[in-house]
mmCIF file of C-alpha atoms in Angstrom:
data_model
loop_
_atom_site.group_PDB
_atom_site.id
_atom_site.type_symbol
_atom_site.label_atom_id
_atom_site.label_comp_id
_atom_site.label_asym_id
_atom_site.label_seq_id
_atom_site.Cartn_x
_atom_site.Cartn_y
_atom_site.Cartn_z
ATOM 1 C CA SER A 1 -0.085 0.068 0.071
ATOM 2 C CA ASN A 2 0.906 3.513 -0.258
ATOM 3 C CA PRO A 3 1.109 5.447 3.119
ATOM 4 C CA THR A 4 -1.069 8.350 2.064
ATOM 5 C CA ARG A 5 -2.836 8.780 5.841
ATOM 6 C CA LEU A 6 -1.941 9.318 9.264
ATOM 7 C CA SER A 7 -4.488 7.010 10.632
ATOM 8 C CA GLY A 8 -6.248 3.844 9.930
ATOM 9 C CA TYR A 9 -5.192 0.080 10.100
ATOM 10 C CA PHE A 10 -1.964 0.465 7.658
ATOM 11 C CA TRP A 11 -0.747 3.862 9.747
ATOM 12 C CA ASP A 12 -1.012 1.369 12.824
ATOM 13 C CA ALA A 13 0.663 -1.208 11.295
ATOM 14 C CA PHE A 14 3.747 0.642 11.493
ATOM 15 C CA HIS A 15 3.132 2.553 14.687
ATOM 16 C CA ARG A 16 0.602 1.559 17.141
ATOM 17 C CA SER A 17 1.540 -1.062 19.737
ATOM 18 C CA GLY A 18 -0.477 -4.244 19.599
ATOM 19 C CA VAL A 19 -0.954 -3.851 15.791
ATOM 20 C CA ILE A 20 2.706 -3.524 14.916
ATOM 21 C CA GLU A 21 3.576 -6.983 16.270
ATOM 22 C CA ARG A 22 1.380 -8.561 13.996
ATOM 23 C CA TRP A 23 2.778 -7.858 10.447
ATOM 24 C CA ALA A 24 6.256 -8.000 9.035
ATOM 25 C CA LYS A 25 7.005 -4.961 7.271
ATOM 26 C CA VAL A 26 8.752 -4.259 4.043
ATOM 27 C CA HIS A 27 9.815 -0.592 3.020
ATOM 28 C CA VAL A 28 10.231 0.325 -0.626
ATOM 29 C CA ASN A 29 11.896 3.681 -1.555
ATOM 30 C CA ALA A 30 11.756 4.172 -5.517
ATOM 31 C CA GLU A 31 15.086 6.099 -5.522
ATOM 32 C CA ASP A 32 16.213 2.682 -5.079
ATOM 33 C CA VAL A 33 14.705 1.165 -7.997
ATOM 34 C CA PRO A 34 16.227 1.919 -11.229
ATOM 35 C CA ARG A 35 13.367 1.561 -13.461
ATOM 36 C CA ALA A 36 11.307 4.102 -11.437
ATOM 37 C CA GLN A 37 13.588 6.924 -12.483
ATOM 38 C CA GLY A 38 11.034 8.206 -15.069
ATOM 39 C CA HIS A 39 8.382 8.135 -12.627
ATOM 40 C CA ILE A 40 10.509 10.141 -9.922
ATOM 41 C CA LYS A 41 11.193 12.932 -12.547
ATOM 42 C CA ASP A 42 7.567 13.086 -13.182
ATOM 43 C CA ILE A 43 6.521 13.577 -9.330
ATOM 44 C CA ILE A 44 9.452 16.126 -9.110
ATOM 45 C CA ALA A 45 8.113 18.082 -12.061
ATOM 46 C CA ARG A 46 4.633 18.106 -11.386
ATOM 47 C CA PHE A 47 4.652 18.317 -7.296
ATOM 48 C CA GLY A 48 8.238 19.229 -6.298
ATOM 49 C CA ARG A 49 10.769 17.065 -4.313
ATOM 50 C CA ASP A 50 9.736 18.775 -0.936
ATOM 51 C CA SER A 51 6.480 17.746 -1.191
ATOM 52 C CA ASN A 52 4.063 15.184 0.592
ATOM 53 C CA THR A 53 3.189 13.438 -2.937
ATOM 54 C CA TYR A 54 7.024 13.036 -3.290
ATOM 55 C CA ARG A 55 7.253 11.695 0.083
ATOM 56 C CA VAL A 56 4.544 9.016 -0.081
ATOM 57 C CA ARG A 57 4.677 8.202 -3.946
ATOM 58 C CA VAL A 58 8.560 8.234 -4.108
ATOM 59 C CA LEU A 59 10.049 7.881 -0.597
ATOM 60 C CA GLY A 60 7.473 5.384 0.494
ATOM 61 C CA GLU A 61 7.108 7.356 3.771
ATOM 62 C CA PHE A 62 3.799 8.718 5.509
ATOM 63 C CA PRO A 63 3.113 12.480 4.925
ATOM 64 C CA THR A 64 4.156 14.886 7.138
ATOM 65 C CA THR A 65 1.457 17.244 8.697
ATOM 66 C CA THR A 66 2.928 20.185 10.220
ATOM 67 C CA ASP A 67 1.435 23.254 12.385
ATOM 68 C CA GLU A 68 2.413 25.332 9.706
ATOM 69 C CA GLN A 69 0.237 23.510 6.657
ATOM 70 C CA ALA A 70 -2.530 25.706 5.872
ATOM 71 C CA ILE A 71 -4.236 22.591 5.190
ATOM 72 C CA PRO A 72 -3.200 19.177 6.641
ATOM 73 C CA TRP A 73 -3.014 16.426 4.312
ATOM 74 C CA GLU A 74 -4.779 14.122 6.207
ATOM 75 C CA LEU A 75 -8.099 16.395 6.163
ATOM 76 C CA ILE A 76 -7.796 16.645 2.643
ATOM 77 C CA SER A 77 -7.147 12.847 1.767
ATOM 78 C CA ALA A 78 -9.870 11.853 4.244
ATOM 79 C CA ALA A 79 -12.605 13.570 2.215
ATOM 80 C CA VAL A 80 -11.449 11.466 -1.136
ATOM 81 C CA GLY A 81 -15.020 9.127 -1.649
ATOM 82 C CA ARG A 82 -16.309 9.916 1.409
ATOM 83 C CA ASP A 83 -20.035 8.449 1.954
ATOM 84 C CA ILE A 84 -21.871 11.746 2.789
ATOM 85 C CA GLN A 85 -25.337 13.245 2.430
ATOM 86 C CA ALA A 86 -25.166 15.924 0.055
ATOM 87 C CA THR A 87 -26.387 19.274 0.977
ATOM 88 C CA ARG A 88 -29.212 21.307 -1.354
ATOM 89 C CA PHE A 89 -27.108 24.327 -2.596
ATOM 90 C CA ARG A 90 -26.650 25.554 -5.981
ATOM 91 C CA PRO A 91 -23.137 25.108 -7.658
ATOM 92 C CA VAL A 92 -20.509 27.540 -7.727
ATOM 93 C CA TRP A 93 -17.615 27.559 -10.306
ATOM 94 C CA GLY A 94 -14.017 28.947 -9.235
ATOM 95 C CA LEU A 95 -11.929 30.037 -12.310
ATOM 96 C CA ASP A 96 -8.286 30.932 -11.602
ATOM 97 C CA VAL A 97 -6.892 32.289 -14.981
ATOM 98 C CA ALA A 98 -3.486 32.171 -16.345
ATOM 99 C CA ARG A 99 -2.014 32.718 -19.608
ATOM 100 C CA PHE A 100 1.289 31.431 -21.163
ATOM 101 C CA GLY A 101 4.171 29.817 -19.250
ATOM 102 C CA ASP A 102 4.333 27.084 -16.569
ATOM 103 C CA ASP A 103 0.807 28.211 -15.235
ATOM 104 C CA GLN A 104 -2.563 26.765 -16.365
ATOM 105 C CA THR A 105 -5.999 28.009 -15.855
ATOM 106 C CA ALA A 106 -8.205 25.549 -13.645
ATOM 107 C CA LEU A 107 -11.904 25.331 -13.601
ATOM 108 C CA ALA A 108 -13.037 24.166 -10.066
ATOM 109 C CA LYS A 109 -17.097 23.159 -9.819
ATOM 110 C CA ARG A 110 -19.002 22.799 -6.014
ATOM 111 C CA ARG A 111 -22.261 22.369 -5.028
ATOM 112 C CA GLY A 112 -22.153 22.817 -0.967
ATOM 113 C CA ASN A 113 -20.428 19.948 0.453
ATOM 114 C CA VAL A 114 -19.427 18.176 -2.951
ATOM 115 C CA LEU A 115 -16.587 18.748 -5.238
ATOM 116 C CA LEU A 116 -18.601 17.544 -8.264
ATOM 117 C CA GLU A 117 -15.735 16.791 -10.531
ATOM 118 C CA PRO A 118 -11.762 16.501 -10.744
ATOM 119 C CA LEU A 119 -10.475 19.688 -11.833
ATOM 120 C CA LYS A 120 -10.435 20.996 -15.621
ATOM 121 C CA SER A 121 -7.395 22.783 -16.530
ATOM 122 C CA TRP A 122 -5.690 24.282 -19.850
ATOM 123 C CA ARG A 123 -2.381 25.764 -20.507
ATOM 124 C CA LYS A 124 -1.173 28.192 -22.645
ATOM 125 C CA LYS A 125 -4.907 30.160 -23.473
ATOM 126 C CA ASP A 126 -5.440 33.456 -24.162
ATOM 127 C CA ASN A 127 -8.364 35.307 -22.529
ATOM 128 C CA MET A 128 -10.865 34.642 -25.227
ATOM 129 C CA GLN A 129 -9.847 30.835 -25.351
ATOM 130 C CA VAL A 130 -10.891 30.725 -21.460
ATOM 131 C CA VAL A 131 -14.105 32.411 -22.158
ATOM 132 C CA GLY A 132 -14.910 29.856 -24.699
ATOM 133 C CA LEU A 133 -13.853 26.947 -22.762
ATOM 134 C CA VAL A 134 -15.949 28.020 -19.725
ATOM 135 C CA VAL A 135 -18.916 28.925 -21.975
ATOM 136 C CA ASN A 136 -18.590 25.071 -23.477
ATOM 137 C CA GLU A 137 -18.963 24.170 -20.075
ATOM 138 C CA TRP A 138 -21.934 25.967 -19.295
ATOM 139 C CA LYS A 139 -23.768 24.916 -22.302
ATOM 140 C CA ALA A 140 -22.497 21.364 -21.500
ATOM 141 C CA THR A 141 -24.220 21.593 -18.261
ATOM 142 C CA GLU A 142 -27.868 20.529 -17.468
ATOM 143 C CA THR A 143 -29.688 23.949 -16.491
ATOM 144 C CA VAL A 144 -30.734 22.752 -12.691
ATOM 145 C CA ASP A 145 -26.402 22.176 -12.341
ATOM 146 C CA ARG A 146 -25.527 25.786 -13.658
ATOM 147 C CA PRO A 147 -23.613 27.921 -11.235
ATOM 148 C CA SER A 148 -25.176 30.636 -9.480
ATOM 149 C CA GLU A 149 -21.734 32.162 -9.698
ATOM 150 C CA ILE A 150 -18.803 31.896 -11.433
ATOM 151 C CA LEU A 151 -16.021 33.318 -9.416
ATOM 152 C CA VAL A 152 -12.897 34.441 -11.198
ATOM 153 C CA ASP A 153 -9.542 35.695 -9.743
ATOM 154 C CA VAL A 154 -9.225 39.307 -11.475
ATOM 155 C CA ILE A 155 -5.790 39.533 -10.459
ATOM 156 C CA GLY A 156 -3.635 39.514 -13.716
ATOM 157 C CA LEU A 157 -5.820 38.461 -16.656
ATOM 158 C CA GLY A 158 -8.883 37.507 -15.074
ATOM 159 C CA ALA A 159 -10.869 40.789 -15.321
ATOM 160 C CA GLY A 160 -11.247 40.378 -18.981
ATOM 161 C CA VAL A 161 -12.719 37.147 -18.663
ATOM 162 C CA VAL A 162 -14.923 38.173 -16.393
ATOM 163 C CA ASP A 163 -16.190 41.139 -18.565
ATOM 164 C CA ARG A 164 -16.864 38.585 -21.639
ATOM 165 C CA LEU A 165 -18.475 36.113 -19.665
ATOM 166 C CA TYR A 166 -20.756 38.684 -17.903
ATOM 167 C CA GLU A 167 -21.735 40.141 -21.515
ATOM 168 C CA LEU A 168 -22.864 36.560 -22.437
ATOM 169 C CA GLY A 169 -25.028 36.516 -19.664
ATOM 170 C CA LEU A 170 -23.152 34.050 -17.519
ATOM 171 C CA PRO A 171 -23.317 35.088 -13.908
ATOM 172 C CA ALA A 172 -19.431 35.744 -13.658
ATOM 173 C CA ARG A 173 -17.995 37.805 -10.433
ATOM 174 C CA GLY A 174 -14.727 39.252 -10.330
ATOM 175 C CA VAL A 175 -12.691 38.409 -6.771
ATOM 176 C CA ASN A 176 -9.481 40.233 -6.032
ATOM 177 C CA VAL A 177 -8.091 37.693 -3.574
ATOM 178 C CA GLY A 178 -5.420 40.647 -2.543
ATOM 179 C CA GLU A 179 -8.168 42.813 -0.843
ATOM 180 C CA VAL A 180 -8.777 43.491 2.498
ATOM 181 C CA ALA A 181 -10.282 40.240 4.209
ATOM 182 C CA SER A 182 -14.024 40.486 5.616
ATOM 183 C CA ILE A 183 -12.635 39.286 8.950
ATOM 184 C CA SER A 184 -10.041 41.746 8.866
ATOM 185 C CA ASP A 185 -8.745 41.205 12.435
ATOM 186 C CA ARG A 186 -8.117 37.598 11.706
ATOM 187 C CA PHE A 187 -6.641 37.644 7.938
ATOM 188 C CA ALA A 188 -4.434 39.733 6.055
ATOM 189 C CA ARG A 189 -6.169 39.372 2.820
ATOM 190 C CA LEU A 190 -9.017 37.795 1.235
ATOM 191 C CA ARG A 191 -7.113 35.209 -0.342
ATOM 192 C CA ASP A 192 -5.853 34.191 3.526
ATOM 193 C CA GLU A 193 -9.303 34.111 4.354
ATOM 194 C CA VAL A 194 -10.889 31.744 1.443
ATOM 195 C CA TRP A 195 -7.936 29.502 1.906
ATOM 196 C CA PHE A 196 -9.275 28.953 5.725
ATOM 197 C CA LYS A 197 -12.904 28.731 4.771
ATOM 198 C CA CYS A 198 -11.678 25.688 2.482
ATOM 199 C CA ARG A 199 -9.742 24.531 5.612
ATOM 200 C CA ASP A 200 -12.873 24.591 7.706
ATOM 201 C CA TRP A 201 -14.725 22.978 5.050
ATOM 202 C CA PHE A 202 -12.293 19.781 5.335
ATOM 203 C CA ALA A 203 -12.204 20.089 9.091
ATOM 204 C CA ALA A 204 -15.718 19.602 9.237
ATOM 205 C CA LYS A 205 -15.181 15.938 7.794
ATOM 206 C CA ASP A 206 -18.920 16.641 6.040
ATOM 207 C CA CYS A 207 -17.530 16.858 2.519
ATOM 208 C CA VAL A 208 -16.447 14.573 -0.340
ATOM 209 C CA ILE A 209 -13.987 15.116 -3.110
ATOM 210 C CA PRO A 210 -12.565 12.930 -6.280
ATOM 211 C CA ASN A 211 -9.390 11.076 -5.926
ATOM 212 C CA ASP A 212 -7.817 14.133 -7.847
ATOM 213 C CA GLU A 213 -3.872 13.419 -6.771
ATOM 214 C CA ALA A 214 -3.019 17.138 -8.630
ATOM 215 C CA LEU A 215 -5.563 19.060 -6.416
ATOM 216 C CA ILE A 216 -4.613 16.972 -3.132
ATOM 217 C CA ALA A 217 -1.236 17.701 -3.379
ATOM 218 C CA GLU A 218 -1.674 21.591 -4.474
ATOM 219 C CA LEU A 219 -4.050 21.718 -1.334
ATOM 220 C CA SER A 220 -1.758 20.638 1.039
ATOM 221 C CA ALA A 221 1.430 22.321 -0.104
ATOM 222 C CA PRO A 222 1.146 26.006 1.365
ATOM 223 C CA THR A 223 2.284 26.888 4.602
ATOM 224 C CA TYR A 224 1.008 29.982 6.732
ATOM 225 C CA THR A 225 2.536 32.439 9.081
ATOM 226 C CA TYR A 226 1.326 35.467 10.641
ATOM 227 C CA THR A 227 2.147 39.085 10.468
ATOM 228 C CA SER A 228 3.352 41.342 13.286
ATOM 229 C CA SER A 229 -0.233 42.330 14.057
ATOM 230 C CA GLY A 230 -1.146 38.562 14.551
ATOM 231 C CA LYS A 231 -2.840 37.939 11.222
ATOM 232 C CA ILE A 232 -3.015 34.664 9.097
ATOM 233 C CA ILE A 233 -1.093 35.240 5.671
ATOM 234 C CA VAL A 234 -1.014 31.997 3.578
ATOM 235 C CA GLU A 235 2.166 31.449 1.454
ATOM 236 C CA SER A 236 2.078 33.106 -2.058
ATOM 237 C CA LYS A 237 2.558 31.289 -5.288
ATOM 238 C CA ALA A 238 5.543 33.377 -5.672
ATOM 239 C CA ASP A 239 7.182 32.125 -2.289
ATOM 240 C CA MET A 240 6.127 28.595 -3.216
ATOM 241 C CA LYS A 241 8.198 28.589 -6.605
ATOM 242 C CA ALA A 242 11.032 30.047 -4.663
ATOM 243 C CA ARG A 243 11.291 26.734 -2.725
ATOM 244 C CA GLY A 244 10.668 24.678 -5.815
ATOM 245 C CA MET A 245 6.741 23.981 -5.812
ATOM 246 C CA PRO A 246 4.440 24.268 -8.594
ATOM 247 C CA SER A 247 2.088 27.072 -8.670
ATOM 248 C CA PRO A 248 -1.138 25.752 -6.770
ATOM 249 C CA ASP A 249 -3.555 26.849 -10.119
ATOM 250 C CA LEU A 250 -5.832 24.025 -8.980
ATOM 251 C CA ALA A 251 -6.214 24.800 -5.735
ATOM 252 C CA ASP A 252 -6.577 28.408 -6.249
ATOM 253 C CA ALA A 253 -9.641 27.824 -8.332
ATOM 254 C CA PHE A 254 -11.009 25.660 -5.763
ATOM 255 C CA VAL A 255 -10.497 27.998 -3.080
ATOM 256 C CA LEU A 256 -11.910 30.513 -5.029
ATOM 257 C CA THR A 257 -15.386 29.003 -4.679
ATOM 258 C CA PHE A 258 -15.485 29.717 -0.618
ATOM 259 C CA ALA A 259 -15.385 33.415 -1.982
ATOM 260 C CA GLY A 260 -19.179 33.103 -2.251
ATOM 261 C CA GLY A 261 -22.067 32.717 -0.343
ATOM 262 C CA LEU A 262 -23.840 29.648 -0.172
ATOM 263 C CA ASP A 263 -27.363 29.644 -1.660
ATOM 264 C CA ARG A 264 -29.878 27.264 -0.745
ATOM 265 C CA PRO A 265 -33.003 27.708 -3.181
ATOM 266 C CA SER A 266 -36.567 27.042 -1.577
ATOM 267 C CA ASP A 267 -38.842 24.832 -3.243
ATOM 268 C CA GLU A 268 -40.455 27.774 -5.049
ATOM 269 C CA ARG A 269 -36.946 29.516 -6.150
ATOM 270 C CA ARG A 270 -35.960 25.897 -7.457
ATOM 271 C CA ARG A 271 -38.766 25.568 -9.665
ATOM 272 C CA ARG A 272 -38.195 28.953 -11.096
ATOM 273 C CA TYR A 273 -34.949 28.068 -11.333
ATOM 274 C CA LEU A 274 -36.070 24.849 -13.287
ATOM 275 C CA GLY A 275 -38.363 26.844 -15.566
ATOM 276 C CA ILE A 276 -41.201 25.078 -14.689
ATOM 277 C CA PHE A 277 -43.439 28.494 -13.753
ATOM 278 C CA ARG A 278 -42.665 31.971 -13.992
ATOM 279 C CA ASP A 279 -43.313 34.574 -11.777
ATOM 280 C CA GLN A 280 -46.475 36.259 -12.350
ATOM 281 C CA THR A 281 -45.838 39.563 -10.618
#
């Protein structure tokens, strides 16, 4: 097995008295396997040598969870495939826009406590190509499953995407994650606040995500610290790149979905949303 969790019977077999004694344990480090060198290079390129993914998938070690992780690995991995009762909220999409270079544009679709599918991502697309891709996703989605909001990071290139989506009639809204947080006495910026809203979502243990290894790695990668005034600040993309980590584009798209409000339609509003009847007033 791969040591992906810091709990459960496999963890106990290596760490807990009363279980350890029942098993003969063999540890394989992929660095010692000549045929695994291509696999190792792929993991380094996608996730970085210092990532938990490298630790688990290459070194064969259990992941580390430190007090400085914005979202602990174990909280995220425990949500994969969890059997839960889905909440009745309208979906919301998060869109993190990149252009050229190593970064990628990413689209996340969340409905309440469910991440609906693995994230979509594209590289080397200009703004109008990104708009076309999002419009295509919208058209391919059943009316009842279309989002109440498409939340787009407008720092950088996102503003043009928001304007065009809105012009086309889609419910796009720009989010400047560099702005002051709504809980300004706890967080330095809105970006820090939505990352910790996402952390709370996982910590409630009433959510489910697909087995999206890239997303899991990115969500667990950023650390956080405190400003001199005691406010939380989550590690920036630039700082992550400086320590050899890839840009968390997938994670940022998912975290953007927490910049909107929850929208639980009443039965009447749901019927209107489905187009079954019109308001006569």
